[in-house]
Coordinates of C-alpha atoms and ligand atoms in Angstrom, one line a residue:
M1 CA 97.1 97.7 98.9
N2 CA 93.6 98.7 100.1
V3 CA 92.4 102.2 100.9
G4 CA 89.3 101.4 102.9
D5 CA 88.0 98.4 101.1
V6 CA 89.2 99.4 97.7
P7 CA 92.4 98.0 96.2
Y8 CA 94.7 100.6 94.8
R9 CA 98.0 100.8 93.0
T10 CA 99.8 104.1 93.1
I11 CA 99.6 104.6 89.4
W12 CA 97.1 103.3 86.8
L13 CA 95.4 104.0 83.6
A14 CA 92.0 105.8 83.6
G15 CA 89.0 104.2 81.8
N16 CA 89.9 106.0 78.5
G17 CA 93.1 103.9 78.4
E18 CA 95.3 107.0 77.9
T19 CA 95.1 109.3 80.9
V20 CA 97.4 108.2 83.7
E21 CA 96.1 108.5 87.3
I22 CA 98.1 108.8 90.5
V23 CA 97.5 109.4 94.2
D24 CA 98.5 113.0 95.1
Q25 CA 100.9 112.2 98.0
T26 CA 101.2 115.9 99.0
R27 CA 97.7 115.7 100.3
L28 CA 98.2 112.6 102.5
P29 CA 97.5 111.7 105.3
H30 CA 94.7 114.3 105.5
E31 CA 93.1 113.8 102.1
F32 CA 93.1 110.9 99.6
V33 CA 92.9 112.5 96.2
T34 CA 93.6 111.0 92.8
V35 CA 94.9 113.2 90.0
P36 CA 94.9 112.7 86.2
L37 CA 98.1 113.1 84.2
D38 CA 97.3 114.0 80.6
T39 CA 100.6 115.4 79.3
L40 CA 104.3 114.9 79.5
E41 CA 104.5 118.1 81.6
D42 CA 101.9 116.8 84.0
A43 CA 104.1 113.7 84.6
A44 CA 107.2 115.8 85.0
H45 CA 105.5 118.1 87.4
A46 CA 104.1 115.2 89.4
I47 CA 107.6 113.9 89.9
R48 CA 109.2 117.3 90.5
A49 CA 106.6 118.5 93.0
M50 CA 106.5 115.1 94.7
L51 CA 102.9 114.3 94.0
V52 CA 104.6 110.9 93.3
R53 CA 107.9 110.1 95.0
G54 CA 109.9 107.1 96.0
A55 CA 112.5 105.6 93.6
P56 CA 110.4 102.9 91.9
L57 CA 107.3 105.0 91.5
I58 CA 109.3 107.9 90.0
G59 CA 110.6 105.4 87.4
A60 CA 107.0 104.1 86.7
T61 CA 105.7 107.6 86.3
A62 CA 108.5 108.6 84.0
A63 CA 107.7 105.5 81.8
Y64 CA 104.1 106.7 81.6
G65 CA 105.4 110.2 80.9
I66 CA 107.1 108.9 77.8
A67 CA 103.8 107.3 76.8
L68 CA 101.9 110.5 77.2
A69 CA 104.5 112.3 75.1
M70 CA 104.4 109.7 72.4
R71 CA 100.7 110.1 72.1
D72 CA 101.2 113.7 71.0
D73 CA 104.4 113.3 68.9
A74 CA 106.2 110.0 68.4
S75 CA 109.2 111.3 66.4
D76 CA 112.8 110.6 67.4
P77 CA 113.4 114.2 68.5
A78 CA 110.2 114.1 70.6
L79 CA 111.3 110.9 72.3
E80 CA 114.7 112.4 73.1
A81 CA 113.2 115.6 74.4
A82 CA 110.6 113.8 76.6
A83 CA 113.3 111.6 78.1
A84 CA 115.5 114.7 78.8
T85 CA 112.6 116.6 80.4
L86 CA 111.8 113.7 82.7
A87 CA 115.5 113.0 83.5
A88 CA 115.8 116.5 84.8
T89 CA 113.0 116.3 87.4
R90 CA 114.9 114.7 90.3
P91 CA 118.6 113.6 90.3
T92 CA 119.1 110.9 93.0
A93 CA 116.8 108.0 92.3
V94 CA 118.4 106.0 89.5
N95 CA 115.2 104.2 88.7
L96 CA 114.3 107.3 86.8
R97 CA 117.3 106.9 84.4
W98 CA 116.7 103.2 84.3
A99 CA 113.1 103.6 83.2
L100 CA 113.9 106.2 80.6
D101 CA 116.7 104.1 79.2
D102 CA 114.4 101.1 79.1
M103 CA 111.6 103.0 77.3
K104 CA 114.0 104.4 74.8
A105 CA 115.5 101.0 74.1
H106 CA 112.0 99.6 73.5
L107 CA 110.7 102.5 71.4
A108 CA 113.7 103.7 69.3
P109 CA 113.7 100.7 66.9
L110 CA 110.0 101.0 66.2
P111 CA 108.4 103.1 63.5
A112 CA 106.9 106.3 64.9
A113 CA 103.4 105.1 64.1
G114 CA 103.7 102.2 66.6
R115 CA 105.4 104.0 69.4
A116 CA 102.5 105.4 71.5
E117 CA 100.8 102.0 71.8
A118 CA 104.2 100.3 72.6
A119 CA 105.0 102.9 75.2
Y120 CA 101.8 102.4 77.1
A121 CA 102.3 98.6 76.9
R122 CA 105.9 98.9 78.2
A123 CA 105.0 101.3 81.0
A124 CA 102.3 98.9 82.1
A125 CA 104.8 96.1 82.1
I126 CA 107.3 98.1 84.1
C127 CA 104.5 98.6 86.7
D128 CA 103.6 94.9 86.8
E129 CA 107.3 94.0 87.1
D130 CA 107.7 96.4 90.0
V131 CA 104.8 94.7 91.8
A132 CA 106.3 91.3 91.3
I133 CA 109.7 92.5 92.4
C134 CA 108.3 94.1 95.6
R135 CA 106.4 90.9 96.4
A136 CA 109.6 88.9 96.0
I137 CA 111.5 91.4 98.3
G138 CA 108.7 90.9 100.8
E139 CA 109.1 87.1 100.7
H140 CA 112.9 87.3 101.3
G141 CA 112.6 90.0 104.0
L142 CA 109.8 88.0 105.7
A143 CA 112.4 85.3 106.6
L144 CA 114.4 87.9 108.5
I145 CA 111.5 89.1 110.5
R146 CA 110.4 85.5 111.2
A147 CA 114.0 84.7 112.4
A148 CA 113.8 87.7 114.7
Y149 CA 110.5 86.5 116.1
E150 CA 112.0 83.0 116.7
A151 CA 115.1 84.6 118.3
N152 CA 112.9 86.3 120.9
G153 CA 111.2 83.0 121.6
R154 CA 108.0 84.3 120.1
S155 CA 107.7 86.2 123.3
R156 CA 106.9 89.7 122.0
P157 CA 106.3 91.6 118.7
V158 CA 109.3 92.1 116.4
Q159 CA 110.4 95.7 116.7
V160 CA 111.3 97.1 113.3
M161 CA 112.5 100.7 112.6
T162 CA 112.2 102.4 109.3
H163 CA 113.0 105.8 107.8
C164 CA 111.2 107.8 105.2
N165 CA 108.6 106.0 103.1
A166 CA 109.7 102.9 101.2
G167 CA 106.2 101.7 101.4
W168 CA 103.6 100.9 98.7
L169 CA 103.2 104.6 98.1
A170 CA 106.9 104.7 97.0
T171 CA 106.4 101.8 94.6
V172 CA 103.6 100.6 92.5
D173 CA 102.4 98.3 95.2
W174 CA 103.7 96.5 98.4
G175 CA 106.7 98.8 98.9
T176 CA 110.3 97.6 99.4
A177 CA 111.0 98.1 103.1
T178 CA 107.4 97.6 104.0
A179 CA 106.7 94.5 101.9
P180 CA 108.4 92.2 104.5
I181 CA 106.4 94.0 107.3
Y182 CA 103.1 93.5 105.5
M183 CA 103.8 89.9 104.8
A184 CA 104.9 89.2 108.4
H185 CA 101.7 90.9 109.6
D186 CA 99.6 88.9 107.2
A187 CA 101.4 85.7 108.3
G188 CA 100.4 86.4 111.9
I189 CA 103.8 87.4 113.2
P190 CA 103.3 90.3 115.6
V191 CA 105.2 93.3 114.3
H192 CA 105.6 96.8 115.7
V193 CA 107.2 99.5 113.6
W194 CA 109.0 102.6 114.8
V195 CA 108.3 105.2 112.1
D196 CA 110.8 108.0 111.9
E197 CA 108.9 111.2 111.1
T198 CA 111.6 112.0 108.4
R199 CA 112.0 115.7 108.4
P200 CA 111.7 117.9 106.4
R201 CA 108.9 116.4 104.3
N202 CA 107.8 114.0 106.9
Q203 CA 107.3 111.0 104.6
G204 CA 107.4 108.7 107.7
A205 CA 104.9 110.7 109.7
F206 CA 102.6 111.5 106.8
L207 CA 102.9 108.5 104.5
T208 CA 104.4 105.4 106.2
A209 CA 102.2 105.9 109.3
W210 CA 99.1 106.3 107.0
E211 CA 99.8 103.1 105.1
L212 CA 100.7 101.0 108.1
G213 CA 97.6 102.2 109.8
G214 CA 95.5 101.4 106.7
H215 CA 96.8 97.8 106.8
G216 CA 96.4 97.4 110.5
V217 CA 100.1 97.2 111.4
D218 CA 101.0 98.4 114.9
H219 CA 103.3 101.4 114.7
T220 CA 104.5 104.5 116.6
V221 CA 105.7 107.7 115.0
I222 CA 108.9 109.0 116.6
V223 CA 111.0 112.1 116.0
D224 CA 114.0 111.4 113.8
N225 CA 116.4 111.9 116.7
A226 CA 114.8 109.2 118.9
G227 CA 116.2 106.2 117.0
G228 CA 119.6 106.1 118.8
H229 CA 118.0 106.2 122.2
L230 CA 115.6 103.3 121.3
M231 CA 118.5 101.2 120.0
Q232 CA 120.6 101.8 123.1
H233 CA 117.7 100.5 125.2
G234 CA 117.2 97.3 123.2
R235 CA 113.9 98.4 121.7
V236 CA 114.7 97.8 118.1
D237 CA 115.3 94.3 116.6
L238 CA 116.2 95.4 113.1
L239 CA 116.0 98.3 110.8
I240 CA 114.8 98.1 107.2
T241 CA 114.9 101.2 104.9
G242 CA 114.7 101.7 101.2
T243 CA 117.3 103.2 98.8
D244 CA 117.2 105.6 95.9
R245 CA 120.4 104.4 94.4
T246 CA 122.7 101.6 95.4
A247 CA 126.3 101.7 94.0
A248 CA 127.8 98.5 92.6
S249 CA 129.8 98.4 95.9
G250 CA 126.7 98.2 98.1
D251 CA 126.9 101.9 99.2
V252 CA 123.3 103.1 99.5
A253 CA 121.8 106.6 99.0
N254 CA 118.5 107.1 100.9
K255 CA 116.5 109.8 102.5
I256 CA 118.5 112.3 104.6
G257 CA 119.2 110.9 108.1
T258 CA 119.5 107.3 107.0
Y259 CA 123.2 107.4 107.6
L260 CA 122.8 108.5 111.2
K261 CA 120.4 105.6 111.8
A262 CA 123.0 103.2 110.3
L263 CA 125.7 104.6 112.6
A264 CA 123.5 104.2 115.6
A265 CA 122.6 100.6 114.5
A266 CA 126.2 99.7 114.1
D267 CA 127.1 101.1 117.5
N268 CA 124.3 99.1 119.1
G269 CA 124.7 95.9 117.2
V270 CA 121.3 96.2 115.6
P271 CA 121.0 94.8 112.1
F272 CA 120.5 97.4 109.4
Y273 CA 118.9 96.1 106.2
V274 CA 118.2 97.9 103.0
A275 CA 115.5 96.7 100.7
L276 CA 115.8 97.4 97.0
P277 CA 114.7 96.3 93.5
G278 CA 117.2 95.5 90.8
P279 CA 116.5 98.8 88.9
T280 CA 117.8 100.7 92.0
I281 CA 121.3 99.4 91.5
D282 CA 123.6 101.7 89.6
W283 CA 126.1 99.4 88.1
T284 CA 128.0 102.3 86.7
I285 CA 129.4 103.5 90.0
M286 CA 131.5 101.9 92.8
D287 CA 131.9 104.9 95.2
G288 CA 128.5 106.0 96.4
L289 CA 129.7 108.8 98.5
R290 CA 131.6 110.4 95.6
D291 CA 129.4 109.6 92.7
I292 CA 125.7 109.6 93.8
P293 CA 124.2 113.0 93.1
I294 CA 122.4 114.4 96.2
E295 CA 119.4 116.4 95.5
E296 CA 119.1 119.8 97.2
R297 CA 115.5 121.0 97.4
D298 CA 113.8 124.2 98.2
P299 CA 114.7 125.5 101.7
A300 CA 111.0 126.3 102.2
E301 CA 110.5 122.6 102.9
V302 CA 112.6 123.1 106.0
T303 CA 111.3 126.5 107.1
D304 CA 107.6 125.7 106.6
I305 CA 105.5 122.7 107.6
P306 CA 102.1 121.6 106.2
G307 CA 99.4 120.2 108.3
R308 CA 95.7 120.3 109.2
A309 CA 94.4 123.4 111.0
P310 CA 91.8 123.1 113.9
D311 CA 89.1 124.3 111.4
G312 CA 89.9 121.3 109.2
S313 CA 91.6 123.2 106.4
L314 CA 95.0 122.2 105.1
T315 CA 97.6 124.9 105.8
T316 CA 101.3 125.6 106.0
V317 CA 103.0 127.3 108.8
R318 CA 106.4 128.9 109.2
I319 CA 108.5 127.3 112.0
T320 CA 111.8 129.1 111.7
P321 CA 112.7 132.8 112.1
A322 CA 111.9 134.6 108.9
S323 CA 115.5 135.8 108.6
S324 CA 117.2 132.5 109.2
P325 CA 118.5 130.8 106.0
A326 CA 117.9 127.0 105.7
A327 CA 119.4 124.2 103.6
N328 CA 117.6 121.2 102.4
F329 CA 119.8 118.2 101.5
A330 CA 117.3 115.5 100.5
F331 CA 119.5 112.3 100.7
D332 CA 122.6 110.9 102.2
V333 CA 124.9 108.0 101.5
T334 CA 125.4 105.1 103.9
P335 CA 128.6 103.2 103.2
A336 CA 128.3 99.5 102.5
R337 CA 130.3 98.7 105.7
L338 CA 127.3 99.9 107.8
V339 CA 124.7 97.8 106.0
S340 CA 124.0 94.3 107.3
G341 CA 122.4 93.0 104.1
L342 CA 120.6 94.0 101.0
I343 CA 117.1 92.5 100.6
T344 CA 116.4 92.2 96.8
E345 CA 114.0 90.3 94.6
R346 CA 116.7 87.7 94.1
G347 CA 117.4 87.1 97.8
V348 CA 119.4 88.7 100.6
C349 CA 123.1 89.4 100.0
A350 CA 126.0 91.2 101.6
A351 CA 126.3 94.9 100.9
S352 CA 129.3 94.5 98.7
A353 CA 130.3 94.1 95.1
D354 CA 130.7 90.4 95.6
G355 CA 127.3 90.2 97.4
L356 CA 125.5 91.9 94.6
L357 CA 127.3 89.9 91.9
S358 CA 126.4 86.7 93.7
L359 CA 122.7 87.6 92.9
W360 CA 123.4 89.2 89.5
P361 CA 126.0 86.9 88.0
E362 CA 125.3 88.2 84.5
R363 CA 127.0 91.4 85.6
R364 CA 130.3 89.6 86.4
G365 CA 133.1 90.7 84.1
R366 CA 131.6 94.0 83.3
A367 CA 133.7 96.7 84.8
A368 CA 131.9 99.4 86.9
G369 CA 131.5 102.3 84.7
T370 CA 130.1 100.3 81.8
G371 CA 126.5 100.3 82.9
Ligands
MRU401 O1 112.3 112.1 98.4 P1 111.5 110.8 98.3 O2 110.3 110.8 99.2 O3 111.3 110.4 96.9 O4 112.5 109.8 98.9 C1 112.1 108.4 99.0 C2 113.1 107.6 99.7 O5 114.1 108.0 100.1 C3 112.8 106.1 99.7 O6 113.4 105.5 100.8 C4 113.4 105.4 98.4 O7 113.0 106.1 97.3 C5 113.1 104.0 98.3 S1 111.4 103.8 97.9 C6 111.1 102.1 97.8

C-alpha cells in the first residue's frame, strides 16, 4: 500500500541485499520510521517488542530472522538455535511456527554453504506468497461486501466493523480483514469502517485508522465497548476480523475482545466473518479454547498509554492508580459456532472442520494432531 505516494510493503530487503527493513509500528500513527534488522536478535526483538506484529508479518519476519542467522553461521546447531529463539518470541500466532518449520524444511537438506542464500530466497518467497494470499482473500471478501451493498439497495455505504489491526501492517501487504475493504473502496463501493480502538495497545486506533485514512477509506474510531450498541441499532452490516490461529474445527483466536464482538454480533444477527491465510490454520488442534496458547503481556501495556504530547513529543502516561495491579491477556478464542464464515485465499467456507476441509481437501484423512 502507499504511504503518501510511495508504495511500501511492511518488510523488505535493503539495497545491500542482506539487511532486512521494517516499519517500526510502535511509532505509528505519529511517526513513520523504518528500522534495519541486521541480526537474528534484531529480528527476535522486533517481534517480541511488537515493532512488527500481526500473524502473517510475524511469520515473514521470523523467516528473514533465519536468513540473518544463516548469514553468520549456517551450521545445523545454528539453524536449530535460531528457530528456537524466534519460536520463543510470541506464543499465539501459529504463522510463526509455520514459517520456522517451512524454513527448516527448505534449509536442513542443503549443505551449510548454500543455506544463507537459500534462506533469503525462501523468506522472499514467503513474503510474495503472503501478498498473493491476501489479494485472493480480498477478492473473496469483496463479494460479501458487494452483496451487502446490493442488499441495502445501493442506498448507503456498507458499514463494516473490525477489531485490532488485520490490515496491511499486519501482513506483508493488503491485510486480511482489510483486503476486502480496500478492494470494495477501489471498486467504487462506498464503505464506512467502525474501527475498535483495541485496548490495551490500540492497534485499531493507532494502526487500522492510520492505514484506512492513508487509503482514503471512510472510518470512525470507537471505544471497544461501543460495538454492541451500534449493532443493536442496526448500524453494522458485517464484521470482519483477522485471526492469529484457527483450529481445524474453525475456532479462532484473535485479539482480546474479539469474542465479545462475536457474541454481540450473534445476538443481533450481524454476520461475523474472520479472514485468514492458510498458514494461520493450526491443523494439529481441534479445540481452540483448550489448546491455543494465549499470550499474557506486560501489565504496563494496560496501566500506561503512549501518545503525542501537546509539545509534539511522543510520551507515555500512567492511567491507573500506581498501586493497582493489572493483567494483560492479549488474545481470546471465539468458538466456531459464533463465526458466520471464514474468508480464505481459497474461498469462503463455514467455520467448521468440514468447511475448512472443503477448501483444503488434501488435509482429509489426516487426523487432527498430525499436523
Ligand atoms: O498482538 P498483535 O497486534 O500481533 O495482534 C494481531 C491480531 O490479533 C490480528 O488480528 C491477527 O494477527 C491477524 S493479522 C492479519
